[in-house]
Amino acid sequence: MIKNISNLGDAALYCDFGNEVNKSINSQVIKYFKTIKEQKPVGINNLTPSYNKLIVSYDLRQTNFKEVKKFIENINIEDTQKTYSKQLEIPVCCEESFSLDIKRLEEILNLKREKILENFFNKEYFCYMTGFIAGMPFLGDLAENMRAPRLETPRVKVPKGSVALTEQFANIYTFESPGGWNILGNTPLDVFDNSKEHKPNLIDPGDIVTFKEITLDQYKNFYE
Amino acid sequence: MSNNYLEIIRPGINTTFQDKGRDHLYHIGIPFSGAMDNRNYLIANKLVNNNLDTAVIEFAYQGPHIKYTGEKINFAITGDVFFLIKKKDNEIKGNCYQSYQIENGDEINVVSTNKSVFGYMAIGGELDIKFQWNSCSINTKANIGSNDGKKLDVGQIINFKKINLNKDIKKINYINTKIENIRVLRGTNFDYFSEQGKQTFYKKEFIVSKLSDRMGMRLEGPKIENIVNTNIKSEGLIKGVIQVPADGNPIIMLSDHGTVGGYPKIGTVASVDYDRLVQMSPGSKIKFKEINLSDAEILFKLYEMETQNLLSQI
């Protein structure tokens, strides 16, 4: 449940669900996000769900803090139909030229490559949020022994499709961008495709994701 | 190629198509974008009798040099901009906030913005450019919008879907006021900062850094001391949010900002001051002044009334 609602500037509401990062709190955030999105209230122009916060932005020409707060407070999320989520399998190739930080991970985690891959692929992940760059999913939770900090110096260019780890999360770089996560492999899948106007992003908050290891040949022939 | 088109002789430094921006996409990581200085964008369109949400050419510092081919057409430039109009062998200095008629072969050379950042060129009619999610606005970081999400380039041809021509010249007296005090609302992590850090934020002067673009404005000056944690769990951002990373130098989120961020927020710029904030060029001095939510809402209403009043005079 929302613990506190305050203002973020004069054109957004800051809904605080607490400070912990776990599935049960995040599921609440996502429930609110989906419910508000379906209702399309006038004046609300953006919703940004994250681990334990929901930012509701509005057009100050059409509404204000007081009105939006009242609207949010009166939402009964139990009334809305069960919010959908989907299951997805993402192919990942961990061949040497893709696995840019495997040596660093072996050292930090004190695990051999095979063990790291085994741990990574034999797990189900939950999409907490998407964003930072367009369509990038934040997928949790990695097992305790798989958690590594960010690189001390972020890369200027992380290749598109890179699958990377930091702390309890895995993510996918949807296009080339700067970034400091530990890169484990690469997916040939277009996780964000801005030519698809209606649905550019493959993974939505609340979705369940598994990764499947593929060979370099399978990677190269993926679109054939 | 249609009969009416623009040819880019020199693109300028950061020249893009912008309109009102795109909404309802923060949750997948796509920011608002749109014209940085909304008031000047609207006035430019009104001066050439366009719909107010028509795409315009936005430029920063050095603008484009453009050659026009086609039937008679109007254009207008807003902001604080030095530009030249070349007709046959005659070159004149142009005035901002006034529409001009140009014809086949004429050239517009936007030399520079004066002690400000952004300027706008509206052309009477509609450019033949792509919409993506109901907006032509270009976001060069994510390559979203018209022109494949890239800045305008030398030699490029821009066609028109339609043109409209007014025989009368439209004009308005408007001066872009400069402000040093930027009004802010208290941030959601205000208590992360030491008493001295809070004092520094409200009492000291900051300088706009060269490392500023459509994504964010970095400030230099006194460091703001954090006593709790220099990182927070990533959460949503909006334009105007002021984040303070570990180095103590504030960064203000601007229209192309990343949609989530993990640095503590000390404040958010009041909507009323956003248009003037983005026009502060590197080296400008900034001081922050705290206001409360109801004052911020009233001030924005007044600002909006003033904008509507200006538009109705054209």
Tab-separated table of C-alpha atoms in Angstrom, chain A:
chain	number	residue	atom	x	y	z
A	1	MET	CA	0.000	0.000	0.000
A	2	ILE	CA	1.018	3.607	-0.484
A	3	LYS	CA	2.668	4.801	2.709
A	4	ASN	CA	2.881	8.444	1.797
A	5	ILE	CA	1.955	10.786	-1.039
A	6	SER	CA	3.920	13.995	-1.510
A	7	ASN	CA	4.702	16.360	-4.344
A	8	LEU	CA	7.644	16.050	-6.720
A	9	GLY	CA	7.908	19.632	-7.891
A	10	ASP	CA	4.591	21.220	-8.884
A	11	ALA	CA	3.668	18.841	-11.717
A	12	ALA	CA	4.042	15.351	-10.246
A	13	LEU	CA	2.935	13.175	-7.350
A	14	TYR	CA	5.431	11.039	-5.459
A	15	CYS	CA	3.772	7.853	-4.183
A	16	ASP	CA	6.037	6.158	-1.676
A	17	PHE	CA	5.530	2.441	-1.016
A	18	GLY	CA	8.447	2.151	1.434
A	19	ASN	CA	12.179	1.627	1.145
A	20	GLU	CA	12.530	-2.128	0.719
A	21	VAL	CA	13.100	-3.690	-2.678
A	22	ASN	CA	11.067	-6.876	-2.983
A	23	LYS	CA	8.487	-8.465	-5.220
A	24	SER	CA	5.536	-7.921	-2.927
A	25	ILE	CA	6.050	-4.148	-2.638
A	26	ASN	CA	6.892	-3.855	-6.345
A	27	SER	CA	3.746	-5.821	-7.278
A	28	GLN	CA	1.695	-3.210	-5.415
A	29	VAL	CA	3.416	-0.427	-7.367
A	30	ILE	CA	2.693	-2.231	-10.636
A	31	LYS	CA	-0.945	-2.817	-9.674
A	32	TYR	CA	-1.432	0.912	-9.086
A	33	PHE	CA	0.409	1.720	-12.298
A	34	LYS	CA	-1.772	-0.585	-14.406
A	35	THR	CA	-5.013	0.490	-12.736
A	36	ILE	CA	-4.342	4.211	-13.252
A	37	LYS	CA	-3.195	3.572	-16.823
A	38	GLU	CA	-6.445	1.792	-17.663
A	39	GLN	CA	-8.576	4.592	-16.237
A	40	LYS	CA	-6.810	7.292	-18.317
A	41	PRO	CA	-7.615	10.172	-15.956
A	42	VAL	CA	-7.674	13.646	-17.525
A	43	GLY	CA	-4.496	15.660	-17.047
A	44	ILE	CA	-2.236	12.767	-16.025
A	45	ASN	CA	0.401	12.569	-18.740
A	46	ASN	CA	2.912	10.031	-17.404
A	47	LEU	CA	3.348	7.239	-14.880
A	48	THR	CA	6.756	5.981	-13.782
A	49	PRO	CA	6.708	2.837	-11.648
A	50	SER	CA	10.000	1.803	-10.024
A	51	TYR	CA	10.993	-0.677	-7.265
A	52	ASN	CA	9.010	0.993	-4.507
A	53	LYS	CA	7.827	4.360	-5.852
A	54	LEU	CA	5.284	5.518	-8.399
A	55	ILE	CA	5.627	8.951	-9.955
A	56	VAL	CA	2.408	10.362	-11.400
A	57	SER	CA	3.098	13.356	-13.656
A	58	TYR	CA	0.379	15.730	-14.745
A	59	ASP	CA	-0.212	18.764	-16.915
A	60	LEU	CA	-0.490	21.741	-14.599
A	61	ARG	CA	-2.736	23.434	-17.155
A	62	GLN	CA	-5.375	20.736	-16.679
A	63	THR	CA	-5.195	19.612	-13.079
A	64	ASN	CA	-3.201	20.065	-9.871
A	65	PHE	CA	-1.686	18.218	-6.916
A	66	LYS	CA	-4.829	18.298	-4.809
A	67	GLU	CA	-7.047	16.787	-7.505
A	68	VAL	CA	-4.607	14.073	-8.529
A	69	LYS	CA	-3.934	13.139	-4.898
A	70	LYS	CA	-7.645	12.773	-4.268
A	71	PHE	CA	-7.978	10.583	-7.348
A	72	ILE	CA	-5.119	8.303	-6.271
A	73	GLU	CA	-6.425	8.042	-2.706
A	74	ASN	CA	-9.816	6.905	-3.967
A	75	ILE	CA	-8.511	4.159	-6.202
A	76	ASN	CA	-9.440	0.722	-5.009
A	77	ILE	CA	-6.938	-1.596	-6.613
A	78	GLU	CA	-8.814	-4.661	-5.345
A	79	ASP	CA	-11.778	-3.641	-7.522
A	80	THR	CA	-9.823	-3.831	-10.731
A	81	GLN	CA	-9.588	-7.064	-12.596
A	82	LYS	CA	-6.487	-9.162	-12.106
A	83	THR	CA	-3.632	-7.377	-13.857
A	84	TYR	CA	-2.134	-9.472	-16.600
A	85	SER	CA	1.511	-10.384	-16.878
A	86	LYS	CA	3.296	-12.589	-19.389
A	87	GLN	CA	6.122	-15.129	-19.415
A	88	LEU	CA	9.030	-14.716	-21.772
A	89	GLU	CA	12.166	-16.632	-22.684
A	90	ILE	CA	15.155	-14.566	-23.797
A	91	PRO	CA	17.934	-16.309	-25.795
A	92	VAL	CA	21.428	-15.287	-24.653
A	93	CYS	CA	24.820	-16.148	-26.118
A	94	CYS	CA	27.691	-16.058	-23.622
A	95	GLU	CA	30.482	-16.659	-26.118
A	96	GLU	CA	33.773	-14.914	-25.284
A	97	SER	CA	33.330	-11.872	-27.515
A	98	PHE	CA	29.986	-11.108	-25.814
A	99	SER	CA	30.885	-11.990	-22.238
A	100	LEU	CA	32.940	-8.832	-21.659
A	101	ASP	CA	33.068	-8.993	-17.862
A	102	ILE	CA	33.208	-12.736	-17.203
A	103	LYS	CA	36.747	-12.601	-15.770
A	104	ARG	CA	35.799	-9.777	-13.431
A	105	LEU	CA	32.696	-11.692	-12.328
A	106	GLU	CA	34.736	-14.866	-11.724
A	107	GLU	CA	37.035	-12.868	-9.446
A	108	ILE	CA	34.393	-10.884	-7.583
A	109	LEU	CA	31.943	-13.770	-7.112
A	110	ASN	CA	34.685	-16.313	-6.596
A	111	LEU	CA	32.866	-18.704	-8.936
A	112	LYS	CA	33.953	-20.457	-12.130
A	113	ARG	CA	32.398	-19.435	-15.465
A	114	GLU	CA	30.346	-22.643	-15.737
A	115	LYS	CA	28.879	-22.115	-12.273
A	116	ILE	CA	28.022	-18.473	-12.993
A	117	LEU	CA	26.173	-19.478	-16.179
A	118	GLU	CA	24.431	-22.372	-14.451
A	119	ASN	CA	23.202	-20.062	-11.681
A	120	PHE	CA	22.125	-17.418	-14.175
A	121	PHE	CA	20.195	-19.659	-16.559
A	122	ASN	CA	18.446	-21.809	-13.960
A	123	LYS	CA	16.328	-19.050	-12.558
A	124	GLU	CA	13.125	-17.148	-13.108
A	125	TYR	CA	13.245	-13.363	-13.018
A	126	PHE	CA	10.591	-10.779	-12.304
A	127	CYS	CA	10.515	-7.447	-14.152
A	128	TYR	CA	10.463	-4.730	-11.484
A	129	MET	CA	10.488	-1.823	-13.922
A	130	THR	CA	11.568	-0.651	-17.362
A	131	GLY	CA	13.381	2.553	-18.137
A	132	PHE	CA	16.584	4.510	-17.715
A	133	ILE	CA	17.039	3.972	-21.442
A	134	ALA	CA	14.014	3.092	-23.556
A	135	GLY	CA	12.687	-0.389	-22.824
A	136	MET	CA	15.513	-1.503	-20.518
A	137	PRO	CA	14.090	-4.080	-18.069
A	138	PHE	CA	15.278	-4.368	-14.463
A	139	LEU	CA	14.996	-8.087	-13.672
A	140	GLY	CA	15.316	-9.580	-10.202
A	141	ASP	CA	16.366	-11.231	-8.091
A	142	LEU	CA	19.771	-12.759	-8.644
A	143	ALA	CA	20.877	-15.312	-6.032
A	144	GLU	CA	22.947	-13.868	-3.158
A	145	ASN	CA	26.183	-15.367	-4.504
A	146	MET	CA	25.663	-13.733	-7.929
A	147	ARG	CA	25.633	-10.111	-6.789
A	148	ALA	CA	28.455	-7.892	-8.044
A	149	PRO	CA	28.839	-4.100	-7.821
A	150	ARG	CA	28.881	-1.757	-10.821
A	151	LEU	CA	32.141	-1.211	-12.712
A	152	GLU	CA	34.274	1.501	-11.071
A	153	THR	CA	34.447	3.308	-14.404
A	154	PRO	CA	31.388	2.839	-16.607
A	155	ARG	CA	31.891	1.914	-20.273
A	156	VAL	CA	31.317	4.729	-22.743
A	157	LYS	CA	29.617	2.276	-25.116
A	158	VAL	CA	27.855	-0.907	-24.088
A	159	PRO	CA	26.865	-2.960	-27.166
A	160	LYS	CA	23.178	-3.285	-28.007
A	161	GLY	CA	21.660	-6.517	-26.664
A	162	SER	CA	24.150	-6.859	-23.799
A	163	VAL	CA	22.778	-8.839	-20.865
A	164	ALA	CA	24.369	-7.527	-17.700
A	165	LEU	CA	24.315	-7.893	-13.913
A	166	THR	CA	24.571	-5.536	-10.959
A	167	GLU	CA	23.668	-6.295	-7.365
A	168	GLN	CA	20.344	-8.159	-7.286
A	169	PHE	CA	19.378	-7.314	-10.886
A	170	ALA	CA	19.949	-8.368	-14.466
A	171	ASN	CA	19.167	-6.029	-17.345
A	172	ILE	CA	19.341	-5.845	-21.129
A	173	TYR	CA	20.824	-2.865	-22.992
A	174	THR	CA	18.127	-2.179	-25.567
A	175	PHE	CA	20.444	-0.051	-27.675
A	176	GLU	CA	24.064	1.042	-27.522
A	177	SER	CA	24.529	3.373	-24.576
A	178	PRO	CA	26.984	4.207	-21.810
A	179	GLY	CA	26.692	1.898	-18.821
A	180	GLY	CA	28.424	0.373	-15.814
A	181	TRP	CA	26.851	-3.074	-15.422
A	182	ASN	CA	28.806	-6.367	-15.618
A	183	ILE	CA	28.248	-7.810	-19.085
A	184	LEU	CA	27.619	-11.557	-19.192
A	185	GLY	CA	26.293	-12.166	-22.715
A	186	ASN	CA	24.221	-10.832	-25.575
A	187	THR	CA	20.749	-11.472	-26.954
A	188	PRO	CA	19.913	-11.330	-30.678
A	189	LEU	CA	16.342	-10.418	-29.752
A	190	ASP	CA	15.101	-6.844	-30.244
A	191	VAL	CA	13.993	-6.060	-26.721
A	192	PHE	CA	13.081	-2.542	-27.795
A	193	ASP	CA	12.082	-1.792	-31.378
A	194	ASN	CA	11.008	1.791	-31.930
A	195	SER	CA	9.630	1.005	-35.382
A	196	LYS	CA	6.795	-0.790	-33.579
A	197	GLU	CA	4.689	2.237	-32.717
A	198	HIS	CA	2.069	0.353	-30.798
A	199	LYS	CA	4.289	-1.908	-28.700
A	200	PRO	CA	7.983	-1.056	-28.933
A	201	ASN	CA	9.010	-2.772	-25.712
A	202	LEU	CA	9.034	-6.545	-25.321
A	203	ILE	CA	9.118	-6.741	-21.536
A	204	ASP	CA	6.689	-4.953	-19.201
A	205	PRO	CA	6.828	-4.440	-15.440
A	206	GLY	CA	5.380	-7.515	-13.739
A	207	ASP	CA	6.435	-9.971	-16.473
A	208	ILE	CA	8.288	-13.222	-15.683
A	209	VAL	CA	11.507	-13.729	-17.649
A	210	THR	CA	13.819	-16.716	-18.089
A	211	PHE	CA	17.050	-16.797	-20.060
A	212	LYS	CA	18.053	-19.628	-22.419
A	213	GLU	CA	21.654	-20.179	-23.431
A	214	ILE	CA	22.313	-20.342	-27.186
A	215	THR	CA	25.478	-21.024	-29.197
A	216	LEU	CA	27.239	-18.541	-31.443
A	217	ASP	CA	25.810	-20.310	-34.499
A	218	GLN	CA	22.301	-20.079	-33.153
A	219	TYR	CA	22.927	-16.415	-32.393
A	220	LYS	CA	24.143	-15.699	-35.925
A	221	ASN	CA	21.267	-17.599	-37.521
A	222	PHE	CA	18.636	-16.228	-35.187
A	223	TYR	CA	16.715	-14.289	-37.833
A	224	GLU	CA	16.974	-16.955	-40.562
